[in-house]
Amino acid sequence: MSVWQLDMGARVLDGGRVRFRVWAPTSTSVEAEIYLWPEGVVRHAMERGDDGVWSVDVDCAPGTLYRYRLDDAWSHPDPCSRSQPEGVHGPSQVVDTQAFRWTDGSWRGADPQTLVIYELHVGTFTPEGTFDAVIGHLDDLAALGITSIELMPITEVPGRWNWGYDSVDPYAPTRNYGGPEGLQRLVDAAHARGLAVILDVVYNHLGPEGNYLAAFSPFYFTDRYQTPWGDAVNFDGEERAFVRRYFIDNALYWAHEYHVDGLRLDATHQIYDASPKHILQELAEALHEHAHPDRTFLLMAEDERNDLRIILPREEGGYGLDGLWIDDFHHAVHVLLTEEDRGYLVAYEGTTEEIARLIRVGYIFPEPPRDPGTDAVGVAPLIAAPKIVYCLQNHDQIGNRPYGKRLGEFIDQELLLASVALLLLTPCTPMIFMGSEWGSSSPFLYFTDHNPELGELVRSGRNKEFKDFWSAIDPARFPMPDPQAEETFLRSKLDLEERDRPGHAEVYQLYGELLHLRRDDPVLRMHDRWRMLTAAPSASIVAVERWNEAEERRLLLVNFGDAAAFDAGTQGWLGESAARSWRVVVSTAEARFGGLAIDPARLALMPGRAVELPERSATLWAAGP
């Protein structure tokens, strides 16, 4: 591992000293305000550098609390605080992140070809809601076939519970989950079990409570662009160099001081940058060059525009990131399964033809551009499967519903299992939201613990959003969960014992079998979108055929409707494969998955013989060369 270490904030030196450094370019004086026992408050004048960074070395130890006093007036927490043990308004704490004894020296990072992401919220994944409590479940995740856990934002937030997107201390693992050492223990334990760790980070805004960055510099934010959270982060205006460095250093900090394997960038469509080199490209270059000399590091983005520049190579005019959340898969499948067509879902047909086209191209929006002055449609770039992240459910799609209901609340289990097969047997990087692997019935609600005034704004804002989006709901009869209530947070915790109960154990078994097929099957493990055909043989069926260099073939048919006859010989899109004999590998209609108890032998595909596809089911066949 490289010895790179963050040089801002409070950095522990040899000899019992700590170097304090903070960027405050418009201040005329800055002091490091140290809280010592029994001395009390001791202030140390800091020296200003030409770049507006103030610094001083002080005799103190890890665990020391401190603030910065600006212009002989107010004292504020460190913008690069590594720990906020008393919350976002309290003092910062000196932390020696280099003191942790890592055991992951042989770890080489995540393999994009085998990546299966498991998104979890640390506070609700276990009853305890801590980093250490997550460790107790890593063996089960690894055995299931998960290869990476993705933690929803884990940095310091106001109050006792929060989704994490209201963080105001981007460098400080929250005290609510166990602080810095707790996160290091979790990452080390995950690597010992072959699991990568991806952090969800927020570089498009800071939260509304406890955000003291503007007190240190007026250049962190700009009113030239507006986001849903207010002024945008200043990536392209005056003094942008240090602002860009602040976030690039943050990414490198997680890679080096916490050994994380990747970052998921929240809502990059709300990152505004007209610089010659976009901040996303600069971030990708810095991480790929400096993150881990001997390990793979993955940088992924959520972007509702499906902006393909994000994942295209730099030589093709792209930014060079490693993955992009493509919500089109969720939206198209959700509309087909539930027939919901409100808000952003109205743009989706929810047809099998649309889903087949989506899988073939990789996305639905944006449409391939037309050549100027002609009717010719441009060729959409074929994106490699590991760069495409699909899901059936995630924190947004569950938690931003009025009652936090999961997909299983709206469709029967047969349809749920069929859609799971479509996700896991399609070339992509699949993401599974915590609890989905057993069809959890626990809601995942939106929760905050802000001060009363801000909490009321959040409460009223959520109610208005739901009224606009779900106008048919009567809140008088069915009250919306209060995001500020402790009950809302507690209801969102998983019932881990549910996994072994009837109706859930079967779902869990299917996930395990399909994930192991992804890993071990000679065709499926290739995740090759170049050797793939997709079709919609009927209004209820999606078909995906895949093969490898040895001409071993796999055929997936997902039937979202009633039982239907299927004759391979009549499917012109199958070409010469129509004449092959196909054996069943797995069907969601089997009794062991809680299906219709169909004997798989009945489903063998042979030339000149039609089979009846079970209703609301998915079946995978194999054929040799």
XYZ file of C-alpha atoms in Angstrom:
625
model
C 0.000 0.000 0.000
C 1.067 3.582 -0.677
C 1.868 5.799 2.300
C -0.350 8.615 0.938
C -2.143 10.374 3.772
C -4.444 13.355 3.873
C -2.398 16.458 4.692
C -5.362 18.650 5.634
C -7.208 18.637 8.934
C -5.458 17.137 11.964
C -2.590 14.853 10.943
C -0.741 12.866 13.586
C 3.051 13.215 13.323
C 5.878 11.352 15.014
C 6.976 12.493 18.451
C 3.559 13.216 19.954
C 2.711 16.159 17.747
C -0.249 16.925 15.502
C -0.207 19.198 12.463
C -3.399 21.204 11.962
C -4.095 22.600 8.468
C -7.214 24.381 7.232
C -8.108 26.412 4.135
C -9.511 29.826 5.105
C -8.400 32.170 2.300
C -10.392 35.246 3.373
C -9.667 35.116 7.116
C -7.192 37.514 8.718
C -6.401 35.214 11.663
C -7.024 31.568 12.498
C -6.312 29.691 15.716
C -6.365 26.018 16.535
C -8.585 25.848 19.605
C -7.510 22.757 21.556
C -9.549 21.298 24.423
C -7.240 19.735 26.994
C -7.752 18.284 30.443
C -7.126 19.798 32.954
C -5.763 22.877 31.164
C -9.049 23.740 29.436
C -9.137 25.652 26.164
C -5.702 26.399 24.694
C -5.455 28.418 21.479
C -2.527 28.242 19.090
C -2.063 30.903 16.409
C -1.803 29.401 12.931
C 0.445 30.643 10.146
C -1.020 31.527 6.757
C 0.511 30.145 3.568
C 0.341 31.747 0.134
C -2.460 29.347 -0.859
C -4.718 30.463 1.994
C -3.978 27.344 4.052
C -3.286 27.983 7.729
C -1.167 25.540 9.746
C 0.402 24.897 13.126
C 2.047 21.948 14.897
C 0.803 21.251 18.422
C 1.849 18.831 21.175
C -1.253 16.657 21.669
C -2.424 13.093 21.196
C -5.064 11.166 19.234
C -8.424 11.656 20.904
C -7.844 15.383 21.467
C -10.845 17.585 20.701
C -10.436 20.835 18.790
C -12.062 23.555 16.670
C -10.743 26.384 14.513
C -11.322 29.964 15.691
C -11.705 32.402 12.794
C -10.921 36.122 13.036
C -11.133 36.152 16.858
C -14.848 35.416 16.578
C -16.571 32.067 16.074
C -15.062 28.606 16.449
C -16.143 25.832 14.079
C -15.459 22.127 13.468
C -12.737 21.191 10.983
C -13.917 20.943 7.340
C -11.640 17.882 7.062
C -12.556 16.436 10.454
C -11.859 12.715 10.708
C -14.277 12.338 13.624
C -17.156 14.258 15.234
C -17.816 12.344 18.471
C -20.390 14.879 19.709
C -22.142 15.359 16.376
C -22.017 17.916 13.587
C -22.065 20.945 15.917
C -19.503 19.593 18.359
C -15.702 19.739 18.300
C -13.624 17.678 15.910
C -11.360 14.907 17.173
C -7.773 14.029 16.325
C -7.670 10.496 14.846
C -4.605 8.466 13.921
C -5.983 6.420 11.022
C -2.507 4.946 10.477
C -2.608 3.169 13.834
C -5.033 0.469 12.662
C -3.400 -2.927 12.045
C -4.638 -4.141 8.696
C -4.620 -7.831 7.788
C -5.578 -7.455 4.109
C -2.130 -7.278 2.565
C -2.965 -9.927 -0.046
C -6.272 -8.333 -1.087
C -6.324 -7.165 -4.700
C -9.646 -5.345 -4.887
C -12.919 -5.953 -6.658
C -13.104 -7.866 -9.931
C -15.450 -5.943 -12.258
C -16.246 -9.155 -14.146
C -17.693 -10.863 -11.064
C -19.095 -7.816 -9.279
C -22.412 -8.351 -7.481
C -23.262 -5.316 -5.345
C -25.251 -5.502 -2.115
C -26.516 -2.082 -1.073
C -27.108 -1.665 2.655
C -27.857 1.031 5.191
C -25.659 0.379 8.209
C -28.159 1.792 10.706
C -31.031 -0.474 9.654
C -29.256 -3.585 8.369
C -28.967 -5.023 11.896
C -30.725 -4.387 15.215
C -27.537 -2.774 16.555
C -27.040 -0.579 13.503
C -23.227 -0.460 13.650
C -20.215 -1.291 11.486
C -19.257 -4.092 13.873
C -22.734 -5.623 13.697
C -22.487 -5.815 9.895
C -19.364 -7.976 10.268
C -21.443 -10.771 11.782
C -23.364 -11.167 8.509
C -20.510 -11.009 6.000
C -20.075 -14.790 5.870
C -23.700 -15.239 4.812
C -23.381 -12.589 2.108
C -20.219 -14.166 0.718
C -21.779 -17.639 0.754
C -24.833 -16.321 -1.091
C -22.653 -15.051 -3.939
C -22.344 -11.361 -3.109
C -18.921 -9.958 -4.014
C -19.216 -6.368 -2.759
C -21.133 -4.446 -0.135
C -22.089 -0.869 -0.969
C -22.674 1.235 2.139
C -25.136 4.079 1.907
C -23.362 7.284 3.062
C -21.606 6.690 6.379
C -20.227 10.141 7.191
C -21.392 12.348 10.053
C -24.993 13.562 9.988
C -27.235 15.581 12.317
C -28.934 13.538 14.999
C -29.177 9.839 15.698
C -30.403 8.490 12.348
C -30.368 9.571 8.729
C -30.103 8.051 5.257
C -26.674 9.715 5.084
C -27.250 12.179 2.255
C -27.502 15.018 4.792
C -23.872 14.610 5.764
C -21.838 17.757 6.433
C -18.515 16.137 7.398
C -17.356 14.238 4.301
C -14.227 12.876 6.034
C -15.758 11.675 9.321
C -17.305 8.176 9.670
C -20.339 8.781 11.846
C -20.314 8.150 15.558
C -23.744 6.533 15.128
C -22.181 3.497 13.438
C -18.929 3.209 15.376
C -16.668 5.931 14.038
C -13.355 5.578 12.201
C -12.067 2.376 13.794
C -15.430 0.700 13.346
C -15.305 1.362 9.600
C -11.722 0.115 9.376
C -12.673 -3.103 11.174
C -15.572 -3.650 8.781
C -13.455 -3.118 5.658
C -10.710 -5.413 6.954
C -13.234 -8.113 7.856
C -14.921 -7.836 4.451
C -11.612 -8.294 2.630
C -10.878 -11.369 4.733
C -14.054 -12.908 3.288
C -13.394 -11.898 -0.301
C -15.853 -8.999 -0.235
C -15.071 -5.577 -1.643
C -16.408 -2.427 0.043
C -17.893 0.468 -1.943
C -18.869 3.724 -0.259
C -21.747 5.878 -1.438
C -20.369 9.435 -1.344
C -22.069 12.793 -1.894
C -20.051 15.338 -3.874
C -22.970 17.396 -5.212
C -24.031 19.087 -1.948
C -23.690 19.097 1.814
C -26.561 18.752 4.240
C -28.601 21.670 5.595
C -27.671 21.383 9.289
C -24.112 21.764 10.584
C -22.588 22.829 7.278
C -19.792 25.218 8.297
C -17.789 25.218 5.046
C -18.957 28.708 4.056
C -17.573 30.088 7.331
C -14.094 29.040 6.207
C -14.375 30.106 2.583
C -17.034 31.761 0.409
C -15.702 29.766 -2.538
C -16.934 26.275 -1.625
C -20.359 26.967 -3.183
C -21.672 29.074 -6.055
C -25.053 30.600 -6.864
C -24.317 30.374 -10.604
C -25.949 26.935 -10.539
C -28.831 25.703 -8.427
C -29.494 22.186 -7.175
C -32.460 20.741 -5.249
C -30.409 21.462 -2.121
C -29.474 25.070 -2.927
C -26.236 26.536 -4.295
C -24.045 24.110 -6.202
C -20.527 23.062 -5.269
C -18.071 25.437 -6.958
C -16.103 23.195 -9.307
C -15.477 25.772 -12.048
C -15.472 29.263 -10.502
C -13.064 31.416 -8.541
C -10.698 29.447 -6.247
C -12.007 26.222 -7.787
C -8.619 24.513 -7.522
C -8.862 23.986 -3.777
C -12.532 23.027 -3.916
C -11.729 20.356 -6.504
C -8.829 19.191 -4.370
C -11.119 18.959 -1.320
C -13.254 16.296 -3.000
C -10.450 14.506 -4.854
C -8.515 14.234 -1.589
C -11.673 12.878 0.027
C -11.833 10.062 -2.516
C -8.135 9.241 -2.071
C -8.585 9.388 1.707
C -11.158 6.596 1.633
C -8.944 4.528 -0.633
C -5.780 4.873 1.429
C -6.764 5.431 5.040
C -9.759 3.045 4.978
C -8.763 0.634 2.168
C -12.161 0.924 0.475
C -12.422 -0.570 -3.016
C -14.687 1.871 -4.770
C -17.007 4.837 -4.608
C -20.537 5.378 -5.862
C -21.025 9.075 -6.658
C -24.478 10.348 -5.763
C -26.533 12.210 -8.396
C -23.744 13.388 -10.687
C -26.359 15.157 -12.837
C -26.341 17.765 -10.041
C -22.577 18.311 -10.362
C -21.980 21.373 -12.549
C -18.607 21.973 -14.130
C -17.763 23.893 -17.307
C -13.994 23.508 -16.826
C -11.877 22.193 -19.712
C -11.460 18.983 -17.705
C -14.629 17.914 -15.907
C -14.254 17.141 -12.205
C -15.498 13.576 -12.842
C -12.666 12.970 -15.287
C -10.112 14.478 -12.931
C -11.468 12.378 -10.097
C -11.278 9.181 -12.169
C -7.722 9.943 -13.268
C -6.594 10.639 -9.712
C -8.133 7.476 -8.311
C -6.978 5.158 -11.060
C -3.444 6.545 -10.795
C -3.051 7.049 -7.060
C -5.653 4.974 -5.192
C -4.059 1.534 -4.869
C -0.836 0.563 -6.622
C -1.674 -3.162 -6.460
C -5.463 -3.146 -6.233
C -8.418 -2.493 -8.487
C -10.385 0.601 -7.543
C -13.853 1.189 -8.988
C -15.537 4.556 -9.474
C -19.247 4.497 -10.337
C -21.877 7.175 -10.754
C -25.602 7.659 -10.392
C -26.779 9.922 -13.201
C -30.426 10.177 -14.230
C -29.397 11.454 -17.682
C -27.660 8.176 -18.560
C -24.773 10.402 -19.662
C -22.564 7.853 -21.401
C -19.562 10.195 -21.318
C -19.213 9.134 -17.701
C -18.208 5.575 -18.593
C -16.733 5.996 -22.055
C -12.910 5.864 -22.187
C -11.096 9.167 -22.233
C -9.784 8.458 -25.739
C -13.434 8.379 -26.887
C -14.282 11.683 -25.233
C -15.460 10.146 -21.972
C -14.556 10.629 -18.326
C -13.311 7.079 -17.778
C -15.420 5.967 -14.808
C -15.997 2.268 -14.223
C -19.767 2.050 -13.880
C -23.086 3.858 -14.269
C -26.387 3.219 -12.526
C -28.918 2.688 -15.328
C -32.344 3.217 -13.763
C -34.044 2.346 -17.057
C -33.980 -1.339 -16.097
C -35.794 -0.720 -12.844
C -38.298 1.669 -14.417
C -39.212 -0.475 -17.432
C -39.554 -3.679 -15.403
C -41.454 -1.894 -12.624
C -43.993 -0.488 -15.062
C -44.514 -3.917 -16.639
C -44.948 -5.595 -13.244
C -47.118 -2.984 -11.507
C -48.619 -0.876 -14.332
C -47.673 2.278 -12.427
C -47.220 5.164 -14.848
C -46.865 8.315 -12.762
C -44.030 10.838 -12.598
C -40.849 9.746 -14.339
C -42.380 6.296 -14.971
C -44.721 7.751 -17.579
C -41.854 7.773 -20.089
C -41.674 3.969 -20.039
C -43.862 1.566 -22.017
C -43.467 -1.344 -19.628
C -43.559 -3.838 -22.519
C -41.499 -6.938 -23.151
C -40.276 -5.383 -26.400
C -38.994 -2.353 -24.494
C -37.215 -4.550 -21.953
C -35.652 -6.694 -24.692
C -34.433 -3.536 -26.442
C -33.103 -2.174 -23.151
C -31.064 -5.306 -22.447
C -29.748 -5.349 -26.009
C -28.612 -1.695 -26.027
C -27.952 -1.338 -22.294
C -30.251 1.627 -21.722
C -33.390 3.276 -23.120
C -32.597 6.948 -22.635
C -30.826 8.788 -24.150
C -31.922 7.705 -27.599
C -29.099 7.260 -30.136
C -28.523 10.670 -31.770
C -29.602 11.323 -35.348
C -27.067 12.393 -37.940
C -27.569 16.100 -38.759
C -29.626 16.680 -41.892
C -30.599 13.042 -42.341
C -33.104 10.542 -41.037
C -30.335 8.123 -40.107
C -30.112 7.150 -36.468
C -26.609 7.086 -35.038
C -25.167 3.871 -33.678
C -25.419 3.704 -29.903
C -22.165 2.640 -28.252
C -22.294 -0.913 -26.923
C -21.317 -0.626 -23.290
C -19.519 -3.528 -21.609
C -21.691 -5.347 -19.069
C -19.560 -4.575 -15.968
C -20.084 -0.840 -16.573
C -23.891 -1.161 -16.425
C -25.469 -1.349 -12.948
C -29.048 -2.642 -12.910
C -31.377 -3.261 -9.990
C -34.969 -4.213 -9.220
C -34.998 -2.187 -6.012
C -32.740 0.334 -4.296
C -32.968 2.797 -1.438
C -34.508 5.510 -3.637
C -37.095 3.354 -5.341
C -38.316 1.937 -2.023
C -37.724 4.778 0.421
C -39.125 7.544 -1.751
C -42.511 5.875 -1.872
C -45.100 7.081 0.679
C -44.960 3.947 2.829
C -41.537 2.561 1.930
C -43.022 -0.595 0.409
C -40.877 -3.105 -1.412
C -41.662 -4.658 -4.778
C -43.066 -7.815 -3.182
C -45.911 -5.743 -1.731
C -47.273 -5.056 -5.226
C -46.809 -8.325 -7.117
C -47.100 -12.022 -6.331
C -44.070 -14.121 -5.481
C -44.020 -15.884 -8.858
C -43.558 -12.567 -10.667
C -40.977 -11.476 -8.127
C -38.902 -14.621 -8.718
C -39.176 -14.272 -12.484
C -37.917 -10.677 -12.357
C -35.035 -11.720 -10.103
C -33.971 -14.259 -12.734
C -34.072 -11.557 -15.413
C -31.788 -9.312 -13.343
C -29.269 -11.936 -12.262
C -28.999 -13.815 -15.579
C -28.655 -10.707 -17.758
C -25.186 -9.344 -18.628
C -24.756 -6.424 -16.216
C -23.480 -5.616 -12.755
C -26.505 -6.457 -10.595
C -27.229 -4.550 -7.417
C -29.352 -6.092 -4.658
C -30.884 -3.913 -1.964
C -30.599 -5.336 1.545
C -33.330 -7.849 2.356
C -34.382 -8.351 -1.247
C -32.558 -11.670 -1.272
C -35.271 -13.185 0.893
C -38.187 -10.983 -0.166
C -38.105 -8.940 3.033
C -41.401 -7.461 4.153
C -39.701 -4.734 6.203
C -40.361 -1.272 4.773
C -37.501 1.094 4.087
C -38.749 4.555 4.978
C -37.212 8.004 4.774
C -35.961 9.108 8.199
C -34.125 12.101 9.644
C -33.316 13.481 13.093
C -32.958 17.210 12.427
C -33.647 20.085 14.798
C -37.409 20.760 15.182
C -37.537 23.707 12.771
C -35.706 21.918 9.964
C -37.527 18.688 10.773
C -40.872 20.397 10.132
C -39.637 21.620 6.743
C -38.604 18.064 5.851
C -41.956 16.705 7.016
C -44.035 19.198 5.023
C -41.792 18.850 1.972
C -42.193 15.085 1.895
C -45.957 15.345 2.252
C -46.147 17.787 -0.670
C -43.944 15.540 -2.808
C -46.167 12.551 -2.129
C -49.326 14.556 -2.781
C -48.019 15.589 -6.197
C -46.761 12.122 -7.129
C -49.390 9.892 -5.520
C -52.451 12.139 -5.665
C -54.860 9.201 -5.192
C -53.582 8.506 -1.682
C -55.738 9.833 1.144
C -53.346 10.838 3.977
C -56.305 11.262 6.337
C -57.060 7.538 6.087
C -53.488 6.385 5.599
C -51.146 8.862 7.358
C -47.671 9.275 5.937
C -44.868 8.024 8.195
C -43.243 10.955 9.989
C -39.608 11.129 8.814
C -38.612 12.690 12.155
C -40.164 9.963 14.328
C -37.985 7.309 15.926
C -40.646 4.755 15.039
C -40.054 5.451 11.343
C -36.383 4.623 11.728
C -37.038 1.505 13.810
C -39.654 0.181 11.381
C -37.031 0.339 8.646
C -34.741 -2.159 10.365
C -34.578 -5.572 8.710
C -36.167 -8.583 10.366
C -33.173 -10.860 9.864
C -34.973 -13.930 11.203
C -37.528 -13.643 8.411
C -34.995 -15.092 5.977
C -35.558 -18.649 7.210
C -39.354 -18.522 7.276
C -41.620 -20.171 4.660
C -42.177 -17.924 1.682
C -38.817 -16.235 2.255
C -36.405 -19.155 2.477
C -37.388 -20.166 -1.060
C -36.578 -16.706 -2.411
C -33.230 -16.851 -0.647
C -32.492 -20.235 -2.199
C -33.234 -18.904 -5.682
C -30.909 -15.932 -5.201
C -28.140 -18.252 -4.077
C -28.522 -20.630 -7.015
C -28.688 -17.878 -9.621
C -25.710 -16.019 -8.175
C -23.640 -19.181 -8.232
C -24.677 -19.783 -11.848
C -23.431 -16.269 -12.684
C -20.101 -17.189 -11.168
C -19.634 -20.796 -12.319
C -21.536 -21.330 -15.574
C -19.118 -21.188 -18.550
C -21.452 -18.927 -20.549
C -23.044 -16.777 -17.875
C -19.794 -15.941 -16.128
C -18.510 -14.217 -19.273
C -21.026 -11.334 -18.883
C -20.524 -10.794 -22.597
C -22.945 -8.363 -24.258
C -21.336 -8.931 -27.662
C -22.446 -12.587 -27.705
C -26.106 -12.042 -26.904
C -29.473 -11.843 -28.618
C -32.657 -10.489 -27.066
C -36.234 -10.730 -28.281
C -39.842 -10.387 -27.189
C -41.543 -13.502 -28.641
C -44.872 -12.299 -27.246
C -46.398 -9.525 -25.186
C -45.594 -11.472 -22.013
C -42.189 -13.032 -22.775
C -38.656 -11.641 -22.759
C -35.956 -13.874 -24.263
C -32.200 -13.610 -23.860
C -29.823 -15.977 -25.652
C -26.123 -15.970 -24.791
C -23.128 -18.010 -25.921
C -19.365 -18.250 -25.573
C -16.437 -18.843 -27.935
C -16.960 -22.609 -27.629
C -20.541 -22.147 -28.905
C -22.046 -23.293 -25.623
C -25.402 -21.563 -25.427
C -27.861 -20.482 -22.758
C -31.446 -19.395 -23.347
C -33.453 -17.479 -20.741
C -37.206 -17.080 -21.189
C -39.052 -14.896 -18.692
C -42.813 -15.215 -18.929
C -44.573 -12.379 -17.130
C -48.056 -13.565 -18.122
C -50.242 -16.673 -18.273
C -48.964 -20.087 -19.318
C -47.919 -19.930 -22.960
C -46.771 -22.357 -25.616
C -43.256 -21.836 -26.948
C -41.921 -23.564 -30.053
C -38.267 -22.775 -30.672
C -38.638 -23.856 -34.296
C -40.917 -20.905 -35.023
C -38.544 -18.308 -33.544
C -36.648 -16.912 -36.504
C -34.471 -14.734 -34.266
C -32.914 -17.910 -32.783
C -31.390 -18.848 -36.118
C -29.676 -22.238 -36.131
C -30.125 -22.473 -32.346
C -33.783 -23.291 -32.967
C -32.755 -26.757 -34.136
C -30.809 -27.600 -30.989
C -31.938 -29.702 -28.067
C -32.002 -27.621 -24.882
C -31.879 -29.011 -21.363
C -33.316 -27.166 -18.400
C -30.773 -25.652 -16.016
C -33.163 -23.972 -13.583
C -36.743 -22.736 -13.477
C -38.360 -20.448 -10.940
C -41.459 -22.673 -11.247
C -39.717 -25.483 -9.368
C -41.178 -26.431 -5.985
C -37.921 -25.700 -4.159
C -38.318 -22.021 -4.994
C -41.927 -21.924 -3.885
C -43.127 -22.014 -7.489
C -45.859 -24.024 -9.186
C -44.053 -27.357 -8.601
C -43.396 -27.875 -12.304
C -41.176 -30.856 -13.143
C -38.204 -29.346 -15.018
C -38.095 -32.396 -17.303
C -41.390 -31.201 -18.815
C -39.688 -28.045 -20.008
C -36.984 -29.574 -22.221
C -36.837 -27.814 -25.605
C -36.539 -30.156 -28.585
C -36.858 -29.608 -32.341
C -40.443 -29.867 -33.490
C -41.849 -29.861 -29.959
C -43.507 -26.937 -28.246
C -43.396 -26.609 -24.479
C -45.777 -24.808 -22.208
C -43.994 -22.082 -20.289
C -45.397 -21.903 -16.755
C -47.221 -18.721 -15.889
C -45.232 -15.942 -14.255
C -41.916 -17.800 -14.317
C -38.399 -17.749 -15.724
C -36.545 -20.748 -17.134
C -32.920 -21.104 -18.193
C -31.891 -23.726 -20.765
C -28.459 -24.911 -21.927
C -27.319 -26.354 -25.245
C -23.900 -27.639 -26.223
C -21.849 -26.709 -29.282
